[in-house]
Amino acid sequence: MVIVTFPDGSTKEYEAGTTGLKIAEDISQGLAQNAVAMKLNDDVVDINTPVAEDAKVKILTTKDSEGMEVFRHSTAHLMAHAITELYPYAKLTIGPVVEEGFYYDMEHEAFKSEDLKKIERKMHEIMKQKQTMEKEEVTKEKALEIFKDNEYKTEMINDLEDETITIYRQGSFVDLCRGPHVPHTGMIKAFKLTKIAGAYWRGDSKNKQLQRIYGISFPTKDELKEYIKMREEAEKRDHNKLGRELGLFITSDIVGKGLPLFTPKGAIMKMMLRRFIEDEELKRGYQYTSTPVLAKSDLYKLSGHLDHYRESMFVFDVNGEEMVLRPMTCPHQFMIYKSQLRSYKDLPIRYAEVADLFRNEQSGELHGLIRIRQFSLADAHIICRPDQLDLEFEGVLDLVQYVMKTLGFDNYWYRFSKWDPNNKDKYIDNPEAWELSQNMMKEILDRLRLEYDEVDDEAAFYGPKLDVQMRNVYGKEDTIFTIQIDFALPEKFDMTYEGEDNKKHRPMVIHRSSIGCLERTLAMLIEKYAGKFPLWISPVQVKILAVSDKHNDYSAFIKEKLHNAGVRVELDDRAESIPKKVRNAQMQKINYILVVGDKEQENQTVNVRTRDNVVHGEKKIDDFLSEVLDEIRERR
């Protein structure tokens, strides 16, 4: 007999070898019908796995996040099965679960959107057959024989150190997989294939480009319908779509992927974000630098970036000298610090720069303004004494919170990102320094009573960090701002200051971004406000609509008055009807729409309405201007 301990702490005896499904049936038939997998101690396994010794057991359904991962992974296999029946020459590679669903990569000629419907129909056929998803363990030799016609699978098998390889069968389909999977295909009732993309084998642009098909799945059709409705609403706010419709930015194949071109409207918004953060940082004691976008690779060898991030950097030869487009500004600002002797009285020094940075992102990872190859980062490095670290970190956090409040962001959270001591390639190998710096950050966060998620293997290579996380309209999580404590680079750059004891001491460094990457922040603003921006950041704040030609001169006078006062204003004097002009201005999501006709011209007023069609009526020009300037100044 074995003793099974359930999540609520209760225990029960079962005969050794009893499967998870039998245990689920013993609890209730309903649970057994909905069981997709079992958590056996710390491992998620197939529901038919026997329990051979005393263990903790949790029966997983799609209500559990781990159960949902199993469910979606099984849907990826269902899709792969359908593809192999429809396209026998397709060579499958990998099919993992991702945040929004799943995908499968394969070598095949480019798929078309109509192919997705065909694959979905075949998936439904296989689903209705309720084919058992069976686990099988084979020798490495046998696995190589099974997948001998697929060089991708054989490469993965040869990379495995285990001599026993796990495969899964469902009907005629067999795939290399650790599992686990749902008991049979009939459990996967509702799914949709969402898009086609390109991807390189193993994410390396030197390898062959593959076809990637994304999908989503749910236990019920109602949940799928709800998801589709949510996606439709999200698409209305998608910055990549809405930003183009509003004329904020474009892209060009001739210019290249991940290199958006900002129109005058989009450039104004970037400028407003930049001016806002520069003015605010200057108030808070930051000193601005201006450093080159180019440097010898020696600078990044010294910092360690070349060792850890070379694949993400643009490295090239200039007359026999290796040069780099900068991916970050810290090494440049450190050289400014080192250009003269520093005293303990000089610290803290807060260097800031809104810097153009360059990252060689994989083409499959590029997305709108969220992930691009050139971007403007509000970067800063605070060089301080160890006894100043707490207060400086708190000041950075106060700045970040002020920025978030001003921008109107309230759906964010904090992530305390630590190192993984087993990942020697990713991090500087100094366990003592890592423990010290992580404990320092944790003590600061706890003292400030900040709520945060704690995760491993997400730190910078030189120290722990506090990330500010947000989700886009599709629910995908991204890091917007980050604050890092650096124990390594001050030593690498031999940064020192003279203490009260007249001896050399090593400063601490806080790397931080206050408003983040301007492009990514702008993307989040587009999605949050669905293009209906607060007045201070709107590309066009006021639009004047002349009722007829005889009102053009007065309308032009108003435009000049507003423009001279610093308001971004346009005049629509086209020979169109007022309802049509109003509708056009509302479609452009312009904050204030001023109608000018006979009455307004005679009274020296404007008739004010908003983009949401709220009519405020007649106002004196100076009164309207005063209200608008107050709203802009206060960033309401």
XYZ file of C-alpha atoms in Angstrom:
636
model
C 0.000 0.000 0.000
C 1.059 3.625 -0.525
C -0.048 6.757 1.310
C -1.274 9.585 -0.927
C -1.271 13.114 0.518
C -3.706 15.549 -1.131
C -3.302 19.357 -1.433
C -5.589 19.978 1.569
C -3.300 17.839 3.756
C -5.640 14.844 3.949
C -4.231 11.359 3.258
C -5.539 8.057 1.950
C -4.094 4.602 1.321
C -4.123 3.022 -2.125
C -2.679 -0.114 -3.556
C 0.815 0.493 -4.942
C 0.609 1.115 -8.694
C -2.813 2.803 -8.584
C -2.955 5.358 -11.420
C -3.804 9.013 -11.074
C -7.017 8.381 -13.020
C -8.144 5.715 -10.507
C -7.412 8.131 -7.661
C -9.439 10.821 -9.446
C -12.343 8.366 -9.912
C -12.178 7.546 -6.213
C -12.606 11.263 -5.422
C -15.433 11.870 -7.926
C -16.464 10.892 -11.440
C -16.646 14.564 -12.393
C -13.027 15.100 -11.431
C -11.970 11.991 -13.368
C -13.762 13.206 -16.501
C -12.023 16.583 -16.340
C -8.580 15.365 -15.251
C -5.879 16.260 -17.776
C -2.775 15.312 -15.750
C -1.464 14.679 -12.254
C 1.091 16.462 -10.107
C 3.138 13.734 -8.458
C 5.265 15.368 -5.758
C 6.898 18.188 -7.786
C 6.497 16.675 -11.263
C 3.550 17.014 -13.655
C 2.888 13.605 -15.227
C 0.251 11.807 -17.307
C -2.971 11.048 -15.450
C -2.430 7.306 -16.086
C 0.924 7.305 -14.316
C 0.996 4.724 -11.468
C 1.775 5.902 -7.935
C 4.439 3.432 -6.787
C 5.341 4.899 -3.370
C 4.140 7.391 -0.766
C 3.641 10.718 -2.520
C 1.892 14.082 -2.676
C -0.772 13.995 -5.407
C -2.828 16.722 -7.034
C -5.245 15.931 -9.855
C -4.938 18.674 -12.457
C -7.781 20.051 -14.579
C -7.848 22.999 -16.956
C -8.728 25.189 -13.966
C -5.106 24.782 -12.859
C -2.416 26.734 -14.714
C -0.265 23.593 -14.941
C -3.252 21.641 -16.247
C -3.887 24.302 -18.865
C -0.281 24.038 -20.034
C -0.717 20.280 -20.530
C -3.990 20.909 -22.375
C -2.420 23.423 -24.770
C 0.694 21.325 -25.294
C -1.598 18.467 -26.303
C -3.371 20.812 -28.739
C 0.004 21.556 -30.330
C 0.399 17.796 -30.872
C -3.121 17.599 -32.281
C -2.220 20.356 -34.755
C 1.073 18.630 -35.652
C -0.823 15.375 -36.292
C -3.245 17.174 -38.630
C -0.368 18.850 -40.484
C 1.462 15.576 -41.082
C -1.704 14.042 -42.572
C -2.333 17.040 -44.837
C 1.303 17.810 -45.663
C 3.303 14.552 -45.365
C 6.579 16.228 -46.344
C 6.447 18.794 -43.524
C 9.318 18.252 -41.077
C 8.239 18.977 -37.519
C 10.680 20.561 -35.044
C 9.309 21.833 -31.703
C 5.822 22.721 -30.448
C 5.853 24.391 -27.015
C 3.242 26.175 -24.946
C 3.586 29.967 -24.847
C 1.852 32.616 -22.765
C -1.143 32.921 -25.072
C -1.427 29.359 -26.340
C 0.995 27.254 -28.347
C 2.871 27.050 -31.619
C 4.633 24.462 -33.740
C 7.659 25.112 -35.977
C 8.213 23.042 -39.093
C 10.142 23.015 -42.329
C 7.618 23.540 -45.119
C 6.927 25.989 -47.909
C 5.106 29.142 -46.797
C 1.604 28.484 -45.508
C -1.311 30.713 -46.483
C -4.147 31.900 -44.233
C -6.590 29.542 -45.993
C -4.359 26.618 -44.956
C -5.213 27.298 -41.311
C -8.899 26.505 -41.905
C -7.944 23.274 -43.619
C -5.704 22.274 -40.697
C -8.453 23.159 -38.182
C -10.937 20.908 -40.016
C -8.481 18.000 -39.910
C -7.859 18.670 -36.189
C -11.610 18.395 -35.547
C -11.671 15.034 -37.355
C -8.862 13.670 -35.168
C -10.420 15.170 -32.043
C -13.708 13.355 -32.652
C -11.830 10.036 -32.978
C -10.740 10.353 -29.307
C -7.323 8.945 -30.111
C -5.360 7.920 -27.022
C -2.186 9.954 -26.399
C 0.177 7.205 -25.236
C 3.611 7.626 -23.722
C 6.355 5.230 -24.772
C 9.987 4.979 -23.681
C 12.480 3.847 -26.310
C 16.247 3.617 -26.600
C 18.154 6.434 -28.224
C 18.985 4.054 -31.073
C 15.285 3.268 -31.604
C 14.356 6.972 -31.473
C 16.965 7.789 -34.125
C 15.488 5.057 -36.306
C 11.927 6.396 -35.883
C 12.945 9.970 -36.795
C 15.689 9.153 -39.312
C 13.990 11.261 -42.028
C 13.806 14.365 -39.811
C 17.215 15.967 -39.212
C 15.741 18.373 -36.634
C 14.434 15.599 -34.397
C 17.632 13.564 -34.778
C 19.671 16.621 -33.787
C 17.578 16.995 -30.630
C 17.881 13.287 -29.830
C 21.647 13.377 -30.232
C 21.779 16.377 -27.871
C 20.042 14.382 -25.124
C 22.302 12.730 -22.588
C 19.629 10.197 -21.561
C 19.790 6.795 -23.182
C 16.028 6.416 -22.717
C 13.955 8.689 -24.942
C 10.267 9.523 -24.494
C 7.893 9.588 -27.444
C 4.107 9.948 -27.690
C 1.767 8.175 -30.084
C -1.778 9.051 -31.104
C -3.085 6.866 -33.891
C -0.616 6.967 -36.775
C 1.170 10.036 -35.401
C 4.338 9.783 -33.326
C 6.356 12.661 -31.866
C 9.430 13.185 -29.739
C 8.184 14.620 -26.441
C 8.673 14.463 -22.674
C 4.954 15.108 -22.115
C 2.726 14.961 -20.260
C -0.450 14.977 -22.364
C -4.196 14.700 -21.916
C -5.547 11.123 -21.999
C -7.090 11.411 -25.477
C -7.705 13.930 -28.269
C -11.434 14.053 -27.538
C -10.769 16.320 -24.542
C -9.566 19.125 -26.843
C -12.927 20.483 -27.960
C -12.337 24.162 -28.765
C -9.348 25.615 -30.599
C -8.374 28.178 -33.207
C -5.215 28.662 -35.241
C -4.391 32.350 -35.032
C -1.427 33.255 -37.220
C 1.533 32.183 -39.347
C 5.056 33.511 -38.772
C 8.627 32.766 -39.721
C 11.192 31.467 -37.218
C 14.772 30.251 -37.406
C 15.659 26.779 -36.197
C 16.770 27.132 -32.591
C 16.364 30.918 -32.863
C 19.629 31.288 -34.792
C 19.487 33.416 -37.960
C 22.338 31.321 -39.371
C 20.000 28.320 -39.454
C 17.176 27.517 -41.839
C 14.008 29.575 -41.607
C 10.961 27.551 -40.607
C 7.203 28.062 -40.691
C 5.540 28.716 -37.318
C 1.810 28.279 -36.735
C 0.298 29.740 -33.583
C -2.923 28.603 -31.957
C -5.081 28.811 -28.872
C -7.313 26.216 -27.222
C -9.939 26.034 -24.482
C -11.925 23.295 -22.739
C -15.255 24.710 -23.998
C -16.570 26.515 -27.067
C -17.952 29.308 -24.880
C -14.476 30.059 -23.539
C -13.115 30.128 -27.093
C -15.894 32.528 -28.159
C -15.106 34.762 -25.202
C -11.433 34.737 -26.155
C -12.202 35.608 -29.785
C -14.383 38.501 -28.616
C -11.567 39.686 -26.326
C -9.118 39.495 -29.235
C -11.425 41.577 -31.416
C -11.580 44.239 -28.709
C -7.809 44.044 -28.260
C -7.233 44.502 -31.987
C -9.090 47.815 -31.824
C -6.465 48.981 -29.313
C -3.454 47.211 -30.851
C -0.802 49.916 -31.108
C 0.644 48.333 -34.232
C -2.682 48.780 -36.022
C -4.048 51.901 -34.323
C -0.721 53.740 -34.403
C -0.646 53.406 -38.179
C -4.315 54.377 -38.549
C -3.681 57.532 -36.515
C -0.639 58.301 -38.668
C 1.904 58.082 -35.844
C 4.435 55.768 -37.485
C 5.039 53.615 -40.536
C 7.420 50.821 -41.484
C 9.209 50.168 -44.748
C 10.707 46.965 -46.111
C 13.365 49.091 -47.783
C 14.352 50.627 -44.438
C 14.205 47.242 -42.660
C 12.381 45.293 -39.971
C 12.276 46.649 -36.439
C 13.078 50.182 -37.621
C 9.862 52.222 -37.416
C 9.652 55.642 -39.065
C 7.868 58.242 -36.951
C 5.672 60.733 -38.761
C 5.474 64.337 -37.474
C 2.567 63.309 -35.209
C 4.410 60.345 -33.724
C 7.637 62.334 -33.428
C 5.796 65.042 -31.429
C 4.580 62.390 -28.968
C 8.114 61.012 -28.539
C 9.350 64.561 -28.063
C 6.747 65.240 -25.353
C 7.764 62.104 -23.459
C 11.410 63.060 -23.775
C 10.913 66.667 -22.638
C 8.778 65.504 -19.716
C 11.358 63.075 -18.380
C 14.363 65.309 -19.033
C 12.751 68.220 -17.176
C 11.708 65.984 -14.289
C 15.127 64.344 -13.959
C 16.913 67.693 -14.002
C 14.655 68.777 -11.108
C 15.743 65.641 -9.235
C 19.455 66.305 -9.505
C 20.396 64.316 -12.612
C 23.201 65.562 -14.858
C 22.735 64.947 -18.572
C 25.416 63.436 -20.784
C 25.634 63.018 -24.550
C 27.672 60.025 -25.652
C 28.368 58.435 -29.050
C 26.205 55.668 -30.482
C 29.396 53.963 -31.641
C 32.350 52.550 -29.689
C 35.264 50.185 -30.112
C 34.425 46.663 -29.059
C 37.189 47.012 -26.408
C 34.743 49.055 -24.308
C 32.244 46.184 -24.255
C 34.940 43.583 -23.689
C 35.859 45.511 -20.562
C 32.230 45.714 -19.358
C 31.533 42.051 -20.171
C 28.660 42.842 -22.530
C 30.537 41.413 -25.499
C 30.886 38.064 -23.737
C 27.269 37.883 -22.591
C 25.345 39.709 -25.351
C 27.440 39.542 -28.514
C 24.620 37.802 -30.456
C 22.314 40.727 -29.649
C 24.817 43.417 -30.661
C 25.647 44.986 -34.008
C 29.390 44.328 -34.354
C 31.253 45.268 -37.531
C 34.657 46.072 -38.953
C 35.798 49.650 -39.652
C 39.198 49.788 -41.362
C 40.374 46.731 -39.486
C 39.010 47.893 -36.131
C 36.040 46.126 -34.515
C 33.258 48.592 -33.702
C 29.906 48.228 -31.943
C 26.618 50.129 -32.084
C 25.943 50.694 -28.399
C 23.293 48.473 -26.800
C 23.482 50.499 -23.537
C 25.126 53.672 -22.209
C 26.645 52.504 -18.916
C 30.222 51.967 -20.210
C 30.212 55.423 -21.845
C 29.053 57.170 -18.671
C 31.534 55.212 -16.567
C 34.327 56.635 -18.719
C 33.048 60.147 -17.951
C 33.121 59.303 -14.235
C 36.693 58.018 -14.542
C 37.891 61.126 -16.377
C 38.763 62.833 -13.071
C 39.404 62.027 -9.432
C 36.272 61.780 -7.284
C 35.794 62.459 -3.600
C 33.205 61.015 -1.241
C 31.776 64.580 -1.178
C 31.048 64.375 -4.949
C 28.733 61.393 -4.550
C 26.072 60.586 -5.483
C 26.538 61.451 -9.148
C 23.434 60.836 -11.246
C 24.219 60.643 -14.970
C 21.198 60.561 -17.311
C 20.753 60.393 -21.068
C 17.888 59.713 -23.429
C 20.039 57.529 -25.629
C 19.545 55.867 -28.985
C 20.424 52.198 -28.443
C 20.688 49.234 -30.802
C 19.810 45.579 -30.260
C 20.059 42.862 -32.900
C 16.646 41.328 -32.164
C 15.626 38.184 -34.043
C 13.102 38.987 -36.796
C 10.533 36.635 -35.240
C 10.673 38.628 -31.975
C 10.102 42.042 -33.565
C 6.712 43.586 -32.872
C 5.457 47.091 -33.642
C 7.055 49.564 -31.220
C 7.355 47.013 -28.405
C 10.421 45.176 -29.684
C 12.561 47.002 -32.235
C 16.208 47.222 -33.283
C 16.816 50.915 -32.565
C 15.127 52.676 -29.664
C 15.450 55.683 -27.356
C 15.945 54.741 -23.704
C 15.686 57.151 -20.771
C 18.800 55.645 -19.236
C 20.669 56.684 -16.095
C 23.418 55.498 -13.779
C 23.672 56.596 -10.179
C 27.181 56.256 -8.798
C 27.044 56.393 -5.023
C 28.669 55.345 -1.778
C 27.352 52.112 -0.209
C 25.774 54.141 2.615
C 23.800 56.143 0.005
C 22.403 53.141 -1.827
C 19.139 52.830 0.127
C 18.127 56.463 -0.297
C 19.118 56.565 -3.974
C 17.167 53.376 -4.731
C 14.156 54.842 -2.953
C 14.508 58.044 -5.014
C 14.531 56.038 -8.249
C 11.428 54.150 -7.182
C 9.689 57.433 -6.328
C 10.527 58.759 -9.800
C 9.214 55.615 -11.518
C 5.967 55.787 -9.529
C 5.570 59.483 -10.371
C 6.064 58.724 -14.076
C 3.520 55.890 -14.000
C 0.950 58.103 -12.283
C 1.519 60.959 -14.743
C 1.134 58.637 -17.733
C -2.002 57.122 -16.207
C -0.596 53.590 -15.925
C -2.120 51.675 -13.039
C -2.011 48.066 -14.271
C 1.644 47.389 -13.467
C 3.471 45.255 -10.934
C 7.015 44.668 -9.710
C 9.268 41.673 -10.325
C 12.373 41.084 -8.230
C 14.680 39.329 -10.701
C 17.518 37.221 -9.287
C 20.316 35.152 -10.781
C 20.503 31.391 -11.323
C 23.745 30.090 -9.769
C 23.646 27.087 -12.118
C 23.676 29.281 -15.237
C 27.403 30.046 -15.377
C 27.302 31.317 -18.977
C 24.677 33.999 -18.337
C 25.988 35.587 -15.131
C 29.226 36.815 -13.584
C 30.428 33.955 -11.387
C 30.662 35.581 -7.981
C 28.175 33.843 -5.633
C 29.172 35.900 -2.585
C 28.580 39.210 -4.384
C 25.277 37.944 -5.803
C 23.976 36.952 -2.374
C 25.082 40.267 -0.877
C 23.517 42.443 -3.604
C 20.289 40.403 -3.747
C 19.909 40.630 0.028
C 20.524 44.382 -0.137
C 17.797 44.826 -2.772
C 15.355 42.605 -0.908
C 15.909 44.531 2.333
C 15.192 47.828 0.540
C 12.029 46.474 -1.109
C 10.740 45.001 2.139
C 11.516 48.162 4.081
C 9.487 50.134 1.526
C 6.696 47.516 1.877
C 6.657 47.017 -1.858
C 4.697 44.054 -3.186
C 6.645 42.091 -5.788
C 7.006 38.742 -7.506
C 10.328 37.006 -6.917
C 11.784 35.100 -9.879
C 15.068 33.354 -10.609
C 17.203 33.562 -13.759
C 15.921 36.999 -14.866
C 18.675 39.243 -13.445
C 21.116 41.315 -15.460
C 24.440 39.518 -15.907
C 26.077 41.899 -13.415
C 23.434 42.149 -10.679
C 19.811 41.755 -9.469
C 17.063 44.057 -10.693
C 13.580 45.282 -9.989
C 11.476 45.159 -13.145
C 8.259 47.090 -13.701
C 5.988 44.716 -15.609
C 2.893 45.397 -17.739
C 0.756 43.466 -20.188
C -0.180 44.588 -23.663
C -3.767 44.405 -24.948
C -3.302 40.720 -25.800
C -2.168 39.869 -22.285
C 1.522 39.406 -23.130
C 3.795 40.438 -20.284
C 6.682 42.805 -20.928
C 9.240 44.753 -18.886
C 8.638 48.493 -19.177
C 11.182 49.953 -16.742
C 13.982 48.404 -14.721
C 16.176 49.285 -11.696
C 19.406 47.328 -11.196
C 22.032 47.133 -8.472
C 25.481 46.568 -9.974
C 28.266 45.018 -7.931
C 30.492 44.021 -10.869
C 31.062 46.868 -13.324
C 32.552 49.380 -10.838
C 35.310 46.838 -10.262
C 35.711 45.990 -13.958
C 36.106 49.699 -14.769
C 38.222 50.313 -11.653
C 35.869 53.093 -10.533
C 36.926 54.653 -7.233
C 36.412 57.628 -4.967
C 38.537 59.023 -2.179
C 36.926 58.514 1.219
C 37.133 60.564 4.409
C 40.073 58.353 5.350
C 41.945 59.511 2.209
C 41.857 55.933 0.877
C 40.401 54.635 -2.384
C 36.936 53.069 -2.155
C 34.689 51.315 -4.652
C 31.332 52.989 -5.385
C 28.027 51.195 -5.994
C 26.038 51.730 -9.195
C 22.293 51.777 -9.763
C 21.309 51.327 -13.409
C 17.788 52.550 -14.027
C 15.261 53.628 -16.589
C 12.567 56.083 -15.531
C 10.174 56.236 -18.475
C 11.685 53.256 -20.252
C 12.097 52.947 -23.977
C 10.138 55.875 -25.447
C 8.830 53.733 -28.303
C 7.608 50.937 -26.013
C 6.042 53.423 -23.589
C 4.300 55.108 -26.515
C 2.954 51.719 -27.623
C 1.511 51.169 -24.146
C -0.029 54.652 -24.188
C -1.702 53.990 -27.548
C -3.189 50.753 -26.211
C -4.242 52.142 -22.827
C -6.043 55.161 -24.250
C -7.096 53.533 -27.560
C -5.624 56.623 -29.217
C -7.620 59.073 -27.036
C -4.562 60.573 -25.382
C -4.427 63.025 -22.490
C -4.214 66.559 -23.855
C -0.560 67.184 -22.936
C 0.705 64.335 -25.080
C -1.786 64.446 -27.989
C -0.130 65.111 -31.348
C -2.977 67.461 -32.328
C -4.726 69.018 -29.343
C -7.251 71.293 -31.041
C -8.907 71.331 -34.462
C -10.703 74.392 -35.779
C -13.568 73.817 -38.224
C -14.557 76.763 -40.407
C -18.244 76.576 -41.359
C -17.628 78.309 -44.715
C -15.066 80.363 -46.650
C -16.175 83.613 -45.018
C -15.051 82.240 -41.648
C -11.563 81.282 -42.800
C -9.815 84.502 -41.773
C -11.268 84.440 -38.249
C -10.437 80.721 -37.968
C -6.858 81.420 -39.083
C -6.624 84.167 -36.426
C -7.698 81.686 -33.732
C -5.215 79.105 -34.996
C -2.330 81.595 -34.823
C -3.320 82.687 -31.300
C -3.418 79.106 -30.030
C -0.227 78.141 -31.853
C 1.673 81.121 -30.430
C 0.562 80.055 -26.947
C 2.091 76.579 -27.496
C -1.042 74.621 -28.404
C -0.795 72.049 -31.200
C -3.628 73.096 -33.485
C -4.891 72.416 -37.018
C -7.431 74.242 -39.194
C -9.927 72.409 -41.400
C -11.145 74.959 -43.962
C -12.151 72.435 -46.622
C -15.416 72.908 -48.492
C -17.115 70.098 -46.562
C -20.157 69.995 -44.282
C -19.601 70.594 -40.555
C -20.969 67.133 -39.564
C -18.427 65.535 -41.907
C -15.590 67.675 -40.524
C -16.609 66.891 -36.945
C -16.716 63.187 -37.722
C -13.269 63.365 -39.317
C -11.801 65.141 -36.270
C -13.382 62.578 -33.947
C -11.926 59.732 -36.005
C -8.504 61.368 -35.548
C -9.291 61.408 -31.782
C -8.494 65.106 -31.412
C -9.232 66.354 -27.897
C -11.022 69.632 -28.661
C -12.994 70.518 -31.777
C -13.827 74.208 -32.310
C -16.638 75.093 -34.710
C -16.477 78.657 -36.073
C -19.503 80.192 -37.845
C -21.355 83.514 -38.059
C -22.301 83.641 -34.387
C -18.810 82.804 -33.163
C -17.208 85.288 -35.528
C -19.554 88.042 -34.402
C -19.096 87.288 -30.671
C -15.353 86.598 -30.924
C -15.932 83.118 -29.471
C -15.530 79.464 -30.404
C -18.072 76.637 -30.109
C -16.349 73.856 -28.174
C -16.978 70.128 -28.349
C -14.837 67.080 -27.569
C -13.921 63.970 -29.538
C -16.589 62.052 -27.567
C -19.212 64.485 -28.937
C -19.771 66.316 -25.651
C -20.829 69.860 -26.616
C -19.553 72.582 -24.248
C -20.991 75.429 -26.304
C -19.672 78.932 -26.848
C -16.607 80.193 -25.009
C -14.477 83.290 -25.273
C -11.184 82.504 -26.990
C -9.066 83.625 -24.041
C -11.175 81.601 -21.583
C -10.847 78.470 -23.708
C -7.114 79.031 -24.150
C -6.603 79.505 -20.408
C -8.440 76.228 -19.639
C -6.465 74.316 -22.251
C -3.111 75.642 -21.055
C -3.974 74.680 -17.468
C -4.861 71.152 -18.583
C -1.607 70.827 -20.535
C 0.544 72.261 -17.735
C -1.006 69.976 -15.113
C -0.814 66.955 -17.457
C -4.377 66.024 -16.586
